[in-house]
Amino acid sequence: MKAIVDAIYAGAVRPMPDDGRPTGIFKTPLAGEAEIGREGLVGDAQADRRVHGGPEKALHHFPAEHYARFAAAFTEQAAAFVPGAIGENLTTRGWTEAEVCLGDVYTFGSARLQLSQPRSPCWKIDARFGVDGLTRYVAEHGIAGWYYRVLAPGRCRAGDALELIEREPDPVTLAEYWRLRASPRADRARLQRVADSPGLAPEQRARWQQRLDWLRAQR
């Protein structure tokens, strides 16, 4: 399982148009070699470190195919839906949430990355494109992309391949993750499988376990 990274994006914190709140969603493509450290691309920045960035959200990967879905659903903003626009660090074609799994380990250039969790869409997506409802659309369809933790820092460039080198024995795809998250009647065994996934970020694992504990308490 291999995908070519079309582009690598990074950016500084800047004011959001209209309201001036700080954001790191505006990224530009990097030319030449880039360096990946333990907390992501050297030279990239996040405005709110409570919800973006850090070791468990070091790199954001977004499938380029999703932009066509945005354009079809929000036609007035269609021209704005281009790779890099949602604030991702890596863009590929051929992989979506249906193909990747929690805990997947990949090589990228000389770095080694592990898929830690899906991105949770926030208000900045609506603000970035000047439209109401895009954030909700992303969440409802489970097409927010995903985050990597960095197992081994390294160097990379656009055109390098992301190559799967390790997958858990009973993997959970991100598509299944989103289906279970949205289902009010999900089977507890399937929920436990997500919570027990070794690759899942600790904060997310705790949330799934809290949901399971609540369900057990109702019984």
PDB file of N, CA, C and O in Angstrom, residues 34-43 54-55 57-59 111-113 148-156:
ATOM      1  N   ALA A  34      11.998  19.017   2.987  1.00  0.00           N
ATOM      2  CA  ALA A  34      11.397  19.486   4.237  1.00  0.00           C
ATOM      3  C   ALA A  34      11.857  18.589   5.372  1.00  0.00           C
ATOM      4  O   ALA A  34      12.168  17.414   5.171  1.00  0.00           O
ATOM      5  N   GLU A  35      11.871  19.153   6.573  1.00  0.00           N
ATOM      6  CA  GLU A  35      12.296  18.404   7.758  1.00  0.00           C
ATOM      7  C   GLU A  35      11.096  18.123   8.650  1.00  0.00           C
ATOM      8  O   GLU A  35      10.306  19.013   8.956  1.00  0.00           O
ATOM      9  N   ILE A  36      10.966  16.867   9.061  1.00  0.00           N
ATOM     10  CA  ILE A  36       9.913  16.465   9.976  1.00  0.00           C
ATOM     11  C   ILE A  36      10.517  16.197  11.343  1.00  0.00           C
ATOM     12  O   ILE A  36      11.393  15.338  11.487  1.00  0.00           O
ATOM     13  N   GLY A  37      10.067  16.950  12.346  1.00  0.00           N
ATOM     14  CA  GLY A  37      10.495  16.724  13.715  1.00  0.00           C
ATOM     15  C   GLY A  37       9.432  15.977  14.494  1.00  0.00           C
ATOM     16  O   GLY A  37       8.416  15.546  13.950  1.00  0.00           O
ATOM     17  N   ARG A  38       9.625  15.839  15.783  1.00  0.00           N
ATOM     18  CA  ARG A  38       8.681  15.094  16.613  1.00  0.00           C
ATOM     19  C   ARG A  38       7.294  15.725  16.639  1.00  0.00           C
ATOM     20  O   ARG A  38       6.302  15.041  16.849  1.00  0.00           O
ATOM     21  N   GLU A  39       7.217  17.040  16.415  1.00  0.00           N
ATOM     22  CA  GLU A  39       5.924  17.716  16.443  1.00  0.00           C
ATOM     23  C   GLU A  39       5.517  18.233  15.074  1.00  0.00           C
ATOM     24  O   GLU A  39       4.682  19.129  14.967  1.00  0.00           O
ATOM     25  N   GLY A  40       6.077  17.646  14.017  1.00  0.00           N
ATOM     26  CA  GLY A  40       5.625  17.985  12.687  1.00  0.00           C
ATOM     27  C   GLY A  40       6.683  18.668  11.846  1.00  0.00           C
ATOM     28  O   GLY A  40       7.886  18.565  12.113  1.00  0.00           O
ATOM     29  N   LEU A  41       6.217  19.360  10.815  1.00  0.00           N
ATOM     30  CA  LEU A  41       7.124  20.013   9.888  1.00  0.00           C
ATOM     31  C   LEU A  41       7.824  21.196  10.537  1.00  0.00           C
ATOM     32  O   LEU A  41       7.178  22.034  11.174  1.00  0.00           O
ATOM     33  N   VAL A  42       9.113  21.253  10.378  1.00  0.00           N
ATOM     34  CA  VAL A  42       9.861  22.414  10.847  1.00  0.00           C
ATOM     35  C   VAL A  42       9.431  23.619  10.010  1.00  0.00           C
ATOM     36  O   VAL A  42       9.413  23.567   8.779  1.00  0.00           O
ATOM     37  N   GLY A  43       9.003  24.677  10.683  1.00  0.00           N
ATOM     38  CA  GLY A  43       8.529  25.873   9.994  1.00  0.00           C
ATOM     39  C   GLY A  43       7.023  25.980   9.921  1.00  0.00           C
ATOM     40  O   GLY A  43       6.494  27.010   9.511  1.00  0.00           O
ATOM     41  N   GLY A  54       1.186  19.363  18.236  1.00  0.00           N
ATOM     42  CA  GLY A  54       1.653  18.520  19.320  1.00  0.00           C
ATOM     43  C   GLY A  54       1.984  17.126  18.822  1.00  0.00           C
ATOM     44  O   GLY A  54       1.720  16.766  17.668  1.00  0.00           O
ATOM     45  N   PRO A  55       2.562  16.296  19.680  1.00  0.00           N
ATOM     46  CA  PRO A  55       3.036  14.979  19.248  1.00  0.00           C
ATOM     47  C   PRO A  55       1.971  14.064  18.668  1.00  0.00           C
ATOM     48  O   PRO A  55       2.268  13.264  17.777  1.00  0.00           O
ATOM     49  N   LYS A  57      -0.737  15.048  17.040  1.00  0.00           N
ATOM     50  CA  LYS A  57      -1.322  15.672  15.843  1.00  0.00           C
ATOM     51  C   LYS A  57      -0.220  16.395  15.082  1.00  0.00           C
ATOM     52  O   LYS A  57      -0.370  17.540  14.667  1.00  0.00           O
ATOM     53  N   ALA A  58       0.860  15.680  14.860  1.00  0.00           N
ATOM     54  CA  ALA A  58       2.049  16.320  14.309  1.00  0.00           C
ATOM     55  C   ALA A  58       1.896  16.698  12.843  1.00  0.00           C
ATOM     56  O   ALA A  58       2.375  17.751  12.409  1.00  0.00           O
ATOM     57  N   LEU A  59       1.243  15.841  12.061  1.00  0.00           N
ATOM     58  CA  LEU A  59       1.057  16.093  10.633  1.00  0.00           C
ATOM     59  C   LEU A  59      -0.389  15.788  10.253  1.00  0.00           C
ATOM     60  O   LEU A  59      -0.934  14.758  10.656  1.00  0.00           O
ATOM     61  N   ALA A 111      11.576   9.610   7.259  1.00  0.00           N
ATOM     62  CA  ALA A 111      10.788   9.652   8.494  1.00  0.00           C
ATOM     63  C   ALA A 111       9.889   8.421   8.585  1.00  0.00           C
ATOM     64  O   ALA A 111       9.592   7.753   7.593  1.00  0.00           O
ATOM     65  N   ARG A 112       9.428   8.156   9.817  1.00  0.00           N
ATOM     66  CA  ARG A 112       8.474   7.069  10.054  1.00  0.00           C
ATOM     67  C   ARG A 112       7.308   7.642  10.842  1.00  0.00           C
ATOM     68  O   ARG A 112       7.492   8.270  11.893  1.00  0.00           O
ATOM     69  N   LEU A 113       6.081   7.452  10.326  1.00  0.00           N
ATOM     70  CA  LEU A 113       4.881   8.080  10.867  1.00  0.00           C
ATOM     71  C   LEU A 113       3.870   7.024  11.265  1.00  0.00           C
ATOM     72  O   LEU A 113       3.815   5.950  10.672  1.00  0.00           O
ATOM     73  N   TYR A 148      -0.940  12.206  12.007  1.00  0.00           N
ATOM     74  CA  TYR A 148       0.147  11.270  12.308  1.00  0.00           C
ATOM     75  C   TYR A 148       0.923  11.740  13.536  1.00  0.00           C
ATOM     76  O   TYR A 148       1.113  12.949  13.732  1.00  0.00           O
ATOM     77  N   ARG A 149       1.400  10.787  14.310  1.00  0.00           N
ATOM     78  CA  ARG A 149       2.487  11.039  15.256  1.00  0.00           C
ATOM     79  C   ARG A 149       3.786  10.661  14.553  1.00  0.00           C
ATOM     80  O   ARG A 149       3.783   9.830  13.633  1.00  0.00           O
ATOM     81  N   VAL A 150       4.875  11.226  14.973  1.00  0.00           N
ATOM     82  CA  VAL A 150       6.171  10.970  14.341  1.00  0.00           C
ATOM     83  C   VAL A 150       6.948   9.967  15.195  1.00  0.00           C
ATOM     84  O   VAL A 150       7.353  10.274  16.313  1.00  0.00           O
ATOM     85  N   LEU A 151       7.135   8.782  14.675  1.00  0.00           N
ATOM     86  CA  LEU A 151       7.908   7.762  15.384  1.00  0.00           C
ATOM     87  C   LEU A 151       9.402   7.975  15.204  1.00  0.00           C
ATOM     88  O   LEU A 151      10.185   7.675  16.111  1.00  0.00           O
ATOM     89  N   ALA A 152       9.796   8.469  14.041  1.00  0.00           N
ATOM     90  CA  ALA A 152      11.208   8.742  13.767  1.00  0.00           C
ATOM     91  C   ALA A 152      11.289   9.973  12.877  1.00  0.00           C
ATOM     92  O   ALA A 152      10.730   9.963  11.769  1.00  0.00           O
ATOM     93  N   PRO A 153      11.926  11.050  13.333  1.00  0.00           N
ATOM     94  CA  PRO A 153      12.067  12.244  12.489  1.00  0.00           C
ATOM     95  C   PRO A 153      12.866  11.924  11.229  1.00  0.00           C
ATOM     96  O   PRO A 153      13.582  10.926  11.156  1.00  0.00           O
ATOM     97  N   GLY A 154      12.734  12.796  10.245  1.00  0.00           N
ATOM     98  CA  GLY A 154      13.477  12.591   9.006  1.00  0.00           C
ATOM     99  C   GLY A 154      13.246  13.728   8.039  1.00  0.00           C
ATOM    100  O   GLY A 154      12.697  14.771   8.394  1.00  0.00           O
ATOM    101  N   ARG A 155      13.639  13.495   6.809  1.00  0.00           N
ATOM    102  CA  ARG A 155      13.499  14.510   5.766  1.00  0.00           C
ATOM    103  C   ARG A 155      12.681  13.925   4.618  1.00  0.00           C
ATOM    104  O   ARG A 155      12.697  12.714   4.377  1.00  0.00           O
ATOM    105  N   CYS A 156      11.983  14.803   3.914  1.00  0.00           N
ATOM    106  CA  CYS A 156      11.082  14.356   2.857  1.00  0.00           C
ATOM    107  C   CYS A 156      10.942  15.463   1.831  1.00  0.00           C
ATOM    108  O   CYS A 156      11.389  16.589   2.036  1.00  0.00           O
TER     109      CYS A 156
END
